[in-house]
């Protein structure tokens, strides 16, 4: 991989929770810009933990040990001196369950902008367009966001992140609760978005991993087992454990 | 054929269950309605402009109860000033900031226990601390502080409960789009919890407005036919006045007693109605 094209550099990352879980064990991984990097593996492998490190959402969680280095371009992500607010605007996150805030559709988008002190009406439409939701909501922007369907809510969550014009988008099983059609729409949006963003996706199935991955990292019990371009990893895995998982023999 | 019959039996059972539950609900509100009707019938003849806005005369056997109304209003206001900001602040601390350890757990248990202390004990405590030690005298200040201490646990625990009921995911999402913890609390958590918090506040203040024991030693004047003109003045108050005219004054016309009860009831119930209105407005404006 081209070293200059790396957006996120992770070196020897170790993360333990207060209950003793060794959730990430010595992870080193470079995530390239303008591509979809898929983090996949069986439950409890540390995928969500890794994502939460990247925008420091793990600050909210009981972490006892956090070692190693994470760089976003030149920014030392884990340094206590890092401005986490600015970091989180650069690294947005979409969660497994669509969580819309208890406000209108429009306010869900403008909430993060207002807090950032940004007054830019164009961003509302742009972000909803990019999340493939504009046509469906343009006439009902003042309706409560909870009145949207689950799939629409998840695209609203994506639009909320896009409105902040981040550089990296983290998605933790964003389609796990969605029907195949909504899932397809989200995946389509992601394919279009990777031109401009760095995307890190935890897929909800191996099939989705194979469909979407430019690069794929297989995580098993806190360890990175294999990391390769998607077309290689899914057709010709080097590690027996990766092969077993991809072929559906465990997990 | 038999299948249809089964459906009908189930349907009848459901109807029966519904009837049973609704009659139980009616049974529980029946005593309340009875009390209200009784007090209205007994008290209504006493109600007049003169009774509401006049001063007591003839050893309280005639005239009005204006000083007691004003006194209760001031006491409720004073209680709110001391207990509402502090109570909500404490609830925010406990729910959003305090580490979940033994110490916090102890604070929480203490608050629950405080809510169970008989009000007369608060009265004695207020007498000792505010009236005597801090030398506020029997005054609106001393009474409000005493009532505030009594009200605090109710406000804190209901407000904390309302804050905790706000889904954790809202906080995580807000933080993840770059909000600080305080912005998250102010813009997402508090508005979401507000109806619940208001309920707690009004419940607490309602209780304070109707209590006799805590004001007995700290503020209430047996008979003081003038309005207080500073927080350090004593005052008459509705619940205590009702106690006095019901038990301490021989030859008291019964309609004045019930008239006073009716005014107190109206005062408390209207707080309830205000709370309900605010709550449903809050709900409606967020269209939940
Ligand atoms: N807040 C936490 N406190 C303690 N342990 C945690 C916490 N979050 C995760 N863990 C543990 O860390 C390990 C990795 O969890 P993580 O959620 O990162 O896995 P995952 O790969 O995302 O799994 P899944 O596919 O189920 O989402 C698990 O053993 C989990 O139990
Ligand atoms: Mg996960």
Coordinates of C-alpha atoms and ligand atoms in Angstrom, one line a residue:
Chain A
X1 CA 0.0 0.0 0.0
X2 CA 1.1 3.5 -0.7
X3 CA 2.4 4.9 2.5
X4 CA 1.7 8.5 1.6
X5 CA -2.0 7.7 1.1
X6 CA -2.6 6.6 4.6
X7 CA -5.2 8.6 6.5
X8 CA -5.1 6.8 9.8
X9 CA -2.0 5.1 11.2
X10 CA -2.4 2.7 14.1
X11 CA 0.6 1.3 15.9
X12 CA 0.8 -1.3 18.6
X13 CA -2.6 -0.3 20.0
X14 CA -3.6 -2.0 23.2
X15 CA -6.9 -1.5 25.0
X16 CA -8.2 -3.1 28.2
X17 CA -11.5 -2.4 29.8
X18 CA -11.9 -2.1 33.6
X19 CA -13.5 -5.5 33.9
X20 CA -10.3 -7.1 32.6
X21 CA -11.3 -7.6 29.0
X22 CA -8.3 -7.4 26.7
X23 CA -10.3 -6.0 23.9
X24 CA -7.5 -4.9 21.5
X25 CA -4.1 -6.7 21.6
X26 CA -1.2 -5.0 19.8
X27 CA -3.0 -3.8 16.7
X28 CA -1.1 -2.2 13.9
X29 CA -3.1 -1.1 10.9
X30 CA -2.9 1.7 8.3
X31 CA -6.2 2.9 6.9
X32 CA -6.0 4.5 3.5
X33 CA -7.8 7.6 2.4
X34 CA -10.6 7.5 -0.2
X35 CA -11.4 3.9 0.3
X36 CA -13.7 1.7 2.3
X37 CA -11.8 -0.2 4.9
X38 CA -13.8 -3.0 6.4
X39 CA -13.2 -4.3 9.9
X40 CA -14.9 -7.6 10.3
X41 CA -14.9 -10.8 12.4
X42 CA -16.9 -12.6 15.0
X43 CA -18.7 -11.0 18.0
X44 CA -16.4 -9.6 20.7
X45 CA -13.5 -9.3 18.4
X46 CA -12.9 -5.7 19.3
X47 CA -14.3 -4.0 16.1
X48 CA -16.4 -1.5 18.0
X49 CA -13.7 -0.9 20.5
X50 CA -11.3 0.0 17.7
X51 CA -13.8 2.4 16.1
X52 CA -14.4 4.2 19.4
X53 CA -10.7 4.8 19.8
X54 CA -10.5 6.6 16.4
X55 CA -12.8 9.4 17.5
X56 CA -12.1 9.1 21.2
X57 CA -15.6 8.0 22.0
X58 CA -13.9 5.5 24.3
X59 CA -13.4 8.5 26.6
X60 CA -16.9 7.8 27.8
X61 CA -16.2 4.2 28.6
X62 CA -14.4 2.5 31.4
X63 CA -11.0 1.9 29.8
X64 CA -8.1 1.1 32.1
X65 CA -5.3 0.6 29.7
X66 CA -4.7 2.3 26.4
X67 CA -1.3 2.1 24.8
X68 CA 0.2 2.6 21.4
X69 CA -0.2 5.3 18.8
X70 CA -3.0 6.5 16.6
X71 CA -2.4 9.2 14.1
X72 CA -5.0 11.0 11.9
X73 CA -2.7 12.6 9.3
X74 CA -0.3 14.3 11.7
X75 CA -2.7 14.6 14.7
X76 CA -1.8 12.4 17.7
X77 CA -5.3 11.1 18.4
X78 CA -4.6 9.6 21.8
X79 CA -2.7 12.5 23.3
X80 CA -4.4 14.1 26.3
X81 CA -3.7 17.5 24.6
X82 CA -5.7 16.6 21.5
X83 CA -8.9 18.7 21.1
X84 CA -11.4 15.9 21.1
X85 CA -14.2 18.2 20.0
X86 CA -12.3 19.1 16.8
X87 CA -11.3 15.5 16.4
X88 CA -14.9 14.3 16.5
X89 CA -15.9 16.8 13.9
X90 CA -13.2 15.3 11.6
X91 CA -14.1 11.8 12.4
X92 CA -17.8 11.2 12.4
X93 CA -19.6 8.1 13.6
X94 CA -22.7 6.2 12.5
X95 CA -24.0 3.6 15.0
X96 CA -25.6 0.3 14.7
X97 CA -29.0 1.3 15.8
X98 CA -30.2 4.5 14.2
X99 CA -30.4 7.1 17.0
X100 CA -32.1 10.2 15.9
X101 CA -32.1 13.0 18.4
X102 CA -35.5 14.0 19.8
X103 CA -36.0 17.0 17.5
X104 CA -37.1 17.6 13.9
X105 CA -35.4 16.2 10.8
X106 CA -33.8 19.5 10.0
X107 CA -32.6 20.1 13.6
X108 CA -31.0 16.7 13.6
X109 CA -28.7 17.9 10.9
X110 CA -28.2 21.4 12.2
X111 CA -27.6 20.4 15.8
X112 CA -23.9 19.6 15.3
X113 CA -23.5 22.6 13.0
X114 CA -25.0 25.0 15.5
X115 CA -22.7 23.7 18.2
X116 CA -19.8 24.2 15.9
X117 CA -21.0 27.7 15.3
X118 CA -21.5 27.0 11.6
X119 CA -24.4 28.8 9.8
X120 CA -24.6 27.4 6.3
X121 CA -28.1 26.6 4.9
X122 CA -26.7 24.8 1.9
X123 CA -25.2 22.0 4.1
X124 CA -28.6 20.8 5.1
X125 CA -29.6 19.9 1.5
X126 CA -26.1 18.8 0.5
X127 CA -25.8 16.3 3.3
X128 CA -29.3 14.9 2.9
X129 CA -28.6 14.6 -0.9
X130 CA -25.4 12.7 -0.2
X131 CA -27.2 10.3 2.2
X132 CA -29.8 9.7 -0.5
X133 CA -32.6 11.1 1.7
X134 CA -33.3 14.6 0.4
X135 CA -36.1 13.6 -2.0
X136 CA -37.9 11.7 0.7
X137 CA -37.8 14.4 3.4
X138 CA -37.5 17.8 1.6
X139 CA -41.2 18.5 2.2
X140 CA -41.3 17.5 5.8
X141 CA -38.1 18.8 7.3
X142 CA -39.9 20.1 10.4
X143 CA -41.4 16.7 11.2
X144 CA -40.0 14.9 14.2
X145 CA -37.2 12.7 13.1
X146 CA -38.7 9.7 14.9
X147 CA -41.5 9.7 12.3
X148 CA -39.1 8.4 9.7
X149 CA -38.7 4.7 8.9
X150 CA -35.8 2.8 10.3
X151 CA -33.9 3.0 7.0
X152 CA -34.6 6.7 6.6
X153 CA -33.5 7.3 10.2
X154 CA -30.2 5.6 9.5
X155 CA -29.6 7.7 6.4
X156 CA -30.5 10.7 8.5
X157 CA -27.8 9.7 10.9
X158 CA -25.4 9.4 8.0
X159 CA -26.4 12.9 6.8
X160 CA -25.9 14.3 10.3
X161 CA -22.3 13.1 10.1
X162 CA -21.8 14.4 6.6
X163 CA -23.1 17.9 7.4
X164 CA -20.1 18.4 9.6
X165 CA -17.9 17.7 6.5
X166 CA -15.7 15.2 8.3
X167 CA -12.7 13.5 6.7
X168 CA -13.3 10.1 8.1
X169 CA -16.6 8.3 8.6
X170 CA -16.8 5.4 11.0
X171 CA -19.8 3.1 10.6
X172 CA -20.5 0.4 13.2
X173 CA -22.8 -2.2 11.6
X174 CA -24.9 0.6 10.2
X175 CA -27.3 -1.7 8.4
X176 CA -27.8 -4.4 11.0
X177 CA -31.4 -3.4 11.6
X178 CA -32.3 -2.6 8.0
X179 CA -34.1 -4.5 5.3
X180 CA -32.2 -5.4 2.1
X181 CA -33.5 -2.4 0.1
X182 CA -32.5 0.1 2.8
X183 CA -29.2 -1.7 3.2
X184 CA -28.6 -1.4 -0.6
X185 CA -29.2 2.3 -0.4
X186 CA -26.7 2.8 2.4
X187 CA -24.1 0.8 0.6
X188 CA -24.7 2.8 -2.6
X189 CA -24.2 6.0 -0.7
X190 CA -21.0 4.7 0.8
X191 CA -19.6 3.8 -2.6
X192 CA -20.3 7.3 -3.8
X193 CA -18.9 8.9 -0.7
X194 CA -15.5 7.2 -0.7
X195 CA -14.3 9.6 -3.4
X196 CA -14.3 12.3 -0.8
X197 CA -14.0 10.6 2.5
X198 CA -12.1 7.9 4.3
X199 CA -14.6 5.2 5.3
X200 CA -14.2 2.6 8.0
X201 CA -17.0 0.1 8.0
X202 CA -17.9 -2.7 10.4
X203 CA -20.2 -4.7 8.2
X204 CA -23.0 -6.8 9.6
X205 CA -22.2 -9.9 7.6
X206 CA -19.3 -11.4 5.7
X207 CA -21.3 -10.9 2.5
X208 CA -21.5 -7.2 3.1
X209 CA -17.8 -7.2 3.9
X210 CA -17.0 -8.8 0.6
X211 CA -19.4 -6.5 -1.3
X212 CA -18.0 -3.3 0.1
X213 CA -14.4 -3.8 1.0
X214 CA -11.5 -2.0 -0.8
X215 CA -9.4 -3.2 2.1
X216 CA -10.4 -5.7 4.8
X217 CA -9.1 -6.4 8.2
X218 CA -10.1 -9.6 10.0
X219 CA -10.3 -9.3 13.8
X220 CA -10.5 -12.3 16.1
X221 CA -10.6 -12.0 19.9
X222 CA -8.8 -8.7 20.0
X223 CA -6.2 -9.6 17.5
X224 CA -5.7 -8.5 13.9
X225 CA -5.4 -11.8 12.0
X226 CA -5.1 -10.6 8.4
X227 CA -5.3 -7.3 6.6
X228 CA -5.3 -7.1 2.8
X229 CA -7.1 -5.6 -0.2
X230 CA -10.6 -6.9 -0.2
X231 CA -10.4 -8.7 -3.5
X232 CA -7.4 -10.7 -2.2
X233 CA -8.6 -11.4 1.3
X234 CA -12.0 -12.8 0.3
X235 CA -10.7 -14.9 -2.6
X236 CA -7.4 -16.0 -1.3
X237 CA -7.1 -15.6 2.5
X238 CA -3.6 -16.3 3.8
X239 CA -4.5 -17.3 7.3
X240 CA -6.5 -20.5 8.0
X241 CA -8.7 -18.7 10.5
X242 CA -9.6 -16.1 8.0
X243 CA -10.5 -18.7 5.5
X244 CA -12.6 -20.6 8.0
X245 CA -14.5 -17.5 8.9
X246 CA -15.0 -16.2 5.4
X247 CA -16.2 -19.6 4.3
X248 CA -18.7 -19.6 7.2
X249 CA -17.1 -22.5 9.1
X250 CA -17.3 -20.6 12.5
X251 CA -18.5 -17.5 14.1
Chain B
X1 CA -68.1 -23.1 14.3
X2 CA -66.3 -24.0 17.5
X3 CA -63.5 -21.7 16.5
X4 CA -65.9 -18.8 16.2
X5 CA -67.2 -19.6 19.6
X6 CA -63.7 -19.6 21.0
X7 CA -63.0 -16.2 19.5
X8 CA -66.2 -14.8 21.1
X9 CA -65.3 -16.1 24.5
X10 CA -61.9 -14.5 24.3
X11 CA -63.6 -11.3 23.2
X12 CA -66.0 -11.4 26.1
X13 CA -63.1 -12.1 28.5
X14 CA -61.3 -9.1 27.1
X15 CA -64.3 -6.9 27.6
X16 CA -64.7 -8.2 31.1
X17 CA -61.1 -7.5 31.9
X18 CA -61.4 -4.0 30.6
X19 CA -64.5 -3.4 32.6
X20 CA -62.9 -4.7 35.8
X21 CA -59.8 -2.5 35.3
X22 CA -61.8 0.6 34.5
X23 CA -64.1 0.1 37.5
X24 CA -61.0 -0.2 39.7
X25 CA -59.7 3.0 38.4
X26 CA -63.0 4.7 39.1
X27 CA -63.0 3.3 42.6
X28 CA -59.6 4.9 43.3
X29 CA -60.6 8.3 42.2
X30 CA -64.0 8.1 44.0
X31 CA -62.8 9.1 47.4
X32 CA -60.9 12.0 45.9
X33 CA -64.0 13.2 44.2
X34 CA -66.0 12.7 47.4
X35 CA -63.6 14.8 49.4
X36 CA -63.6 17.6 46.9
X37 CA -67.3 17.7 46.5
X38 CA -67.8 17.7 50.3
X39 CA -65.4 20.5 50.8
X40 CA -66.9 22.5 48.0
X41 CA -70.4 22.1 49.3
X42 CA -69.4 23.0 52.9
X43 CA -67.0 25.7 52.0
X44 CA -68.6 27.5 49.0
X45 CA -71.1 29.5 51.1
X46 CA -68.1 31.2 52.9
X47 CA -66.4 32.2 49.7
X48 CA -66.9 35.9 48.9
X49 CA -64.7 38.7 47.8
X50 CA -64.6 39.8 51.4
X51 CA -63.5 36.4 52.6
X52 CA -60.6 36.2 50.1
X53 CA -59.3 39.7 50.3
X54 CA -60.3 40.7 53.9
X55 CA -58.5 40.4 57.2
X56 CA -59.6 38.2 60.0
X57 CA -61.9 39.8 62.5
X58 CA -63.6 39.0 65.8
X59 CA -60.9 36.5 66.9
X60 CA -60.9 35.0 63.4
X61 CA -64.6 34.1 63.7
X62 CA -65.4 36.6 60.9
X63 CA -63.8 38.5 58.2
X64 CA -61.3 37.1 55.6
X65 CA -58.1 35.1 55.3
X66 CA -56.1 37.3 53.0
X67 CA -52.9 37.3 55.2
X68 CA -52.9 33.5 55.3
X69 CA -53.2 33.3 51.5
X70 CA -50.4 35.8 51.0
X71 CA -48.3 34.0 53.5
X72 CA -48.7 30.7 51.9
X73 CA -47.9 32.2 48.5
X74 CA -44.7 33.8 49.8
X75 CA -43.7 30.6 51.6
X76 CA -44.2 28.5 48.4
X77 CA -42.2 31.0 46.4
X78 CA -39.4 31.1 49.0
X79 CA -39.3 27.3 49.1
X80 CA -39.1 27.2 45.3
X81 CA -36.3 29.8 45.2
X82 CA -34.2 27.7 47.7
X83 CA -35.0 24.2 46.6
X84 CA -35.6 24.2 42.8
X85 CA -32.2 25.3 41.5
X86 CA -30.3 23.4 44.2
X87 CA -32.4 20.3 43.7
X88 CA -32.1 20.2 39.9
X89 CA -28.4 21.0 40.2
X90 CA -27.9 18.1 42.6
X91 CA -29.9 15.8 40.3
X92 CA -27.8 16.8 37.3
X93 CA -24.7 16.1 39.3
X94 CA -25.9 12.7 40.5
X95 CA -27.1 11.6 37.1
X96 CA -24.6 13.0 34.8
X97 CA -21.3 13.7 36.6
X98 CA -21.0 11.7 39.8
X99 CA -18.8 8.6 39.5
X100 CA -20.9 5.5 40.2
X101 CA -19.2 4.5 43.4
X102 CA -20.1 3.7 47.1
X103 CA -20.0 7.4 48.1
X104 CA -22.5 8.4 45.4
X105 CA -24.6 5.4 46.4
X106 CA -24.6 6.6 50.0
X107 CA -25.7 10.1 48.9
X108 CA -28.6 8.6 47.0
X109 CA -29.7 6.4 49.9
X110 CA -29.5 9.4 52.3
X111 CA -31.7 11.4 49.9
X112 CA -34.3 8.6 49.8
X113 CA -34.2 8.4 53.6
X114 CA -34.6 12.2 54.0
X115 CA -37.8 12.0 52.0
X116 CA -39.2 9.7 54.6
X117 CA -38.5 11.8 57.7
X118 CA -41.8 13.1 59.3
X119 CA -42.4 16.7 58.6
X120 CA -42.6 17.7 62.3
X121 CA -38.9 16.7 62.6
X122 CA -38.0 19.1 59.8
X123 CA -40.0 21.7 61.8
X124 CA -37.9 21.1 64.9
X125 CA -34.7 21.1 62.9
X126 CA -35.7 24.4 61.3
X127 CA -36.5 25.9 64.7
X128 CA -33.0 24.9 66.0
X129 CA -31.0 25.9 62.9
X130 CA -32.7 28.8 61.3
X131 CA -34.9 30.4 63.9
X132 CA -32.5 30.2 66.9
X133 CA -29.0 29.4 65.8
X134 CA -28.9 31.6 62.7
X135 CA -31.2 34.0 64.4
X136 CA -33.6 34.5 61.6
X137 CA -36.5 34.5 64.1
X138 CA -39.9 33.1 63.2
X139 CA -39.9 34.4 59.7
X140 CA -40.7 33.7 56.1
X141 CA -37.0 33.1 55.5
X142 CA -36.7 30.5 58.3
X143 CA -39.9 28.8 57.1
X144 CA -39.0 28.8 53.5
X145 CA -35.6 27.3 54.2
X146 CA -37.2 24.6 56.4
X147 CA -39.7 23.8 53.8
X148 CA -37.0 23.8 51.1
X149 CA -35.0 21.2 53.0
X150 CA -38.0 19.1 53.3
X151 CA -38.8 19.5 49.6
X152 CA -35.3 18.9 48.3
X153 CA -35.2 15.1 48.5
X154 CA -38.4 14.9 46.5
X155 CA -37.1 17.2 43.8
X156 CA -33.7 15.6 43.6
X157 CA -34.9 12.0 43.4
X158 CA -37.7 12.7 40.8
X159 CA -35.4 14.9 38.7
X160 CA -32.6 12.4 38.8
X161 CA -35.0 9.7 37.7
X162 CA -36.3 11.8 34.9
X163 CA -32.7 12.5 33.8
X164 CA -31.7 8.9 33.9
X165 CA -34.7 8.0 31.8
X166 CA -33.2 9.9 28.9
X167 CA -31.6 7.2 26.6
X168 CA -27.8 7.0 26.9
X169 CA -27.7 6.8 23.1
X170 CA -28.8 10.5 22.9
X171 CA -25.8 11.5 24.9
X172 CA -23.4 9.4 22.9
X173 CA -24.7 10.7 19.6
X174 CA -24.5 14.3 20.8
X175 CA -20.9 13.9 22.0
X176 CA -20.0 12.2 18.8
X177 CA -21.1 15.2 16.7
X178 CA -18.8 17.4 18.7
X179 CA -20.9 18.6 21.6
X180 CA -19.4 19.0 25.0
X181 CA -20.9 17.3 28.0
X182 CA -22.5 20.4 29.2
X183 CA -23.9 21.3 25.7
X184 CA -25.3 17.8 25.6
X185 CA -27.0 18.2 29.0
X186 CA -28.4 21.6 28.3
X187 CA -29.6 21.0 24.7
X188 CA -30.6 17.3 24.7
X189 CA -30.9 15.8 28.2
X190 CA -32.5 18.6 30.1
X191 CA -35.3 19.4 27.6
X192 CA -36.0 15.7 27.3
X193 CA -36.3 15.3 31.1
X194 CA -38.0 18.6 31.7
X195 CA -41.6 17.3 32.0
X196 CA -40.5 14.7 34.5
X197 CA -38.5 17.3 36.4
X198 CA -41.4 19.7 36.5
X199 CA -43.6 17.0 37.9
X200 CA -41.2 16.4 40.7
X201 CA -40.9 20.2 41.4
X202 CA -44.6 20.7 41.6
X203 CA -45.2 17.6 43.7
X204 CA -42.6 18.8 46.1
X205 CA -43.9 22.4 46.3
X206 CA -47.4 21.2 46.6
X207 CA -46.5 19.3 49.6
X208 CA -44.6 22.3 51.1
X209 CA -47.6 24.5 50.5
X210 CA -49.9 22.2 52.4
X211 CA -47.7 21.3 55.3
X212 CA -48.4 22.5 58.8
X213 CA -45.8 21.0 61.0
X214 CA -42.6 22.5 59.4
X215 CA -44.0 26.0 59.7
X216 CA -45.5 25.6 63.1
X217 CA -42.3 26.6 64.9
X218 CA -40.5 28.5 62.2
X219 CA -42.8 31.0 60.6
X220 CA -46.5 30.8 61.3
X221 CA -48.2 33.4 63.4
X222 CA -51.3 32.3 65.3
X223 CA -53.0 35.6 64.5
X224 CA -51.3 38.4 62.7
X225 CA -53.8 40.5 60.8
X226 CA -51.4 42.4 58.6
X227 CA -49.3 41.4 55.6
X228 CA -45.6 40.6 56.0
X229 CA -43.4 43.2 54.5
X230 CA -40.0 41.5 54.6
X231 CA -38.6 38.0 54.5
X232 CA -37.8 38.3 58.2
X233 CA -41.4 38.9 59.1
X234 CA -43.6 36.2 60.5
X235 CA -46.8 35.5 58.6
X236 CA -50.0 33.6 58.8
X237 CA -50.3 30.6 56.4
X238 CA -53.3 28.6 55.2
X239 CA -52.6 25.2 56.6
X240 CA -51.7 26.5 60.0
X241 CA -54.6 28.9 60.0
X242 CA -56.9 26.0 59.2
X243 CA -55.4 24.0 62.1
X244 CA -55.9 27.0 64.4
X245 CA -59.5 27.8 63.5
X246 CA -60.4 24.1 63.5
X247 CA -59.1 23.2 66.9
X248 CA -58.1 26.3 68.9
X249 CA -60.9 28.8 68.6
X250 CA -64.2 28.1 70.4
X251 CA -67.4 29.1 68.6
X252 CA -65.8 29.0 65.1
X253 CA -68.4 29.0 62.3
X254 CA -68.0 25.8 60.4
X255 CA -68.3 27.4 57.0
X256 CA -65.2 29.5 57.6
X257 CA -63.3 26.4 58.4
X258 CA -64.4 24.7 55.2
X259 CA -64.0 28.0 53.2
X260 CA -60.4 28.1 54.3
X261 CA -60.0 24.4 53.4
X262 CA -61.5 25.1 50.0
X263 CA -59.0 27.9 49.3
X264 CA -56.1 25.7 50.3
X265 CA -57.3 22.9 48.1
X266 CA -57.8 25.3 45.2
X267 CA -54.3 26.6 45.7
X268 CA -52.7 23.2 45.6
X269 CA -54.9 21.8 42.9
X270 CA -54.2 24.8 40.6
X271 CA -50.5 24.1 41.0
X272 CA -51.3 20.6 39.8
X273 CA -53.2 21.9 36.9
X274 CA -50.4 24.3 35.9
X275 CA -48.0 21.3 36.1
X276 CA -50.2 19.3 33.8
X277 CA -50.5 22.1 31.3
X278 CA -46.8 22.7 31.2
X279 CA -46.1 19.1 30.8
X280 CA -48.6 18.5 28.0
X281 CA -47.3 21.7 26.3
X282 CA -43.8 20.5 26.5
X283 CA -44.8 17.2 25.0
X284 CA -46.9 18.8 22.3
X285 CA -44.2 21.2 21.2
X286 CA -41.8 18.3 20.7
X287 CA -44.6 16.3 19.0
X288 CA -43.8 13.1 20.8
Ligands
LIG1 N1 -17.6 -0.8 27.8 C1 -17.1 -2.0 28.0 N2 -16.7 -2.4 29.2 C2 -16.1 -3.6 29.3 N3 -15.9 -4.5 28.3 C3 -16.2 -4.1 27.1 C4 -16.9 -2.9 26.8 N4 -17.1 -2.8 25.5 C5 -16.7 -3.9 25.0 N5 -16.2 -4.7 25.9 C6 -15.6 -6.1 25.7 O1 -14.5 -5.9 24.8 C7 -14.5 -7.0 23.8 C8 -14.6 -6.4 22.4 O2 -15.9 -5.8 22.3 P1 -16.3 -5.0 21.0 O3 -17.7 -4.4 21.3 O4 -15.2 -4.1 20.6 O5 -16.4 -6.2 20.0 P2 -17.1 -6.2 18.6 O6 -16.1 -6.8 17.7 O7 -17.6 -4.9 18.2 O8 -18.3 -7.2 18.8 P3 -19.7 -7.2 18.1 O9 -19.6 -7.8 16.8 O10 -20.5 -8.1 19.0 O11 -20.2 -5.8 18.0 C9 -15.7 -7.9 24.2 O12 -15.2 -9.0 25.0 C10 -16.5 -7.0 25.1 O13 -17.2 -7.8 26.0
LIG2 MG1 -19.5 -4.0 17.9

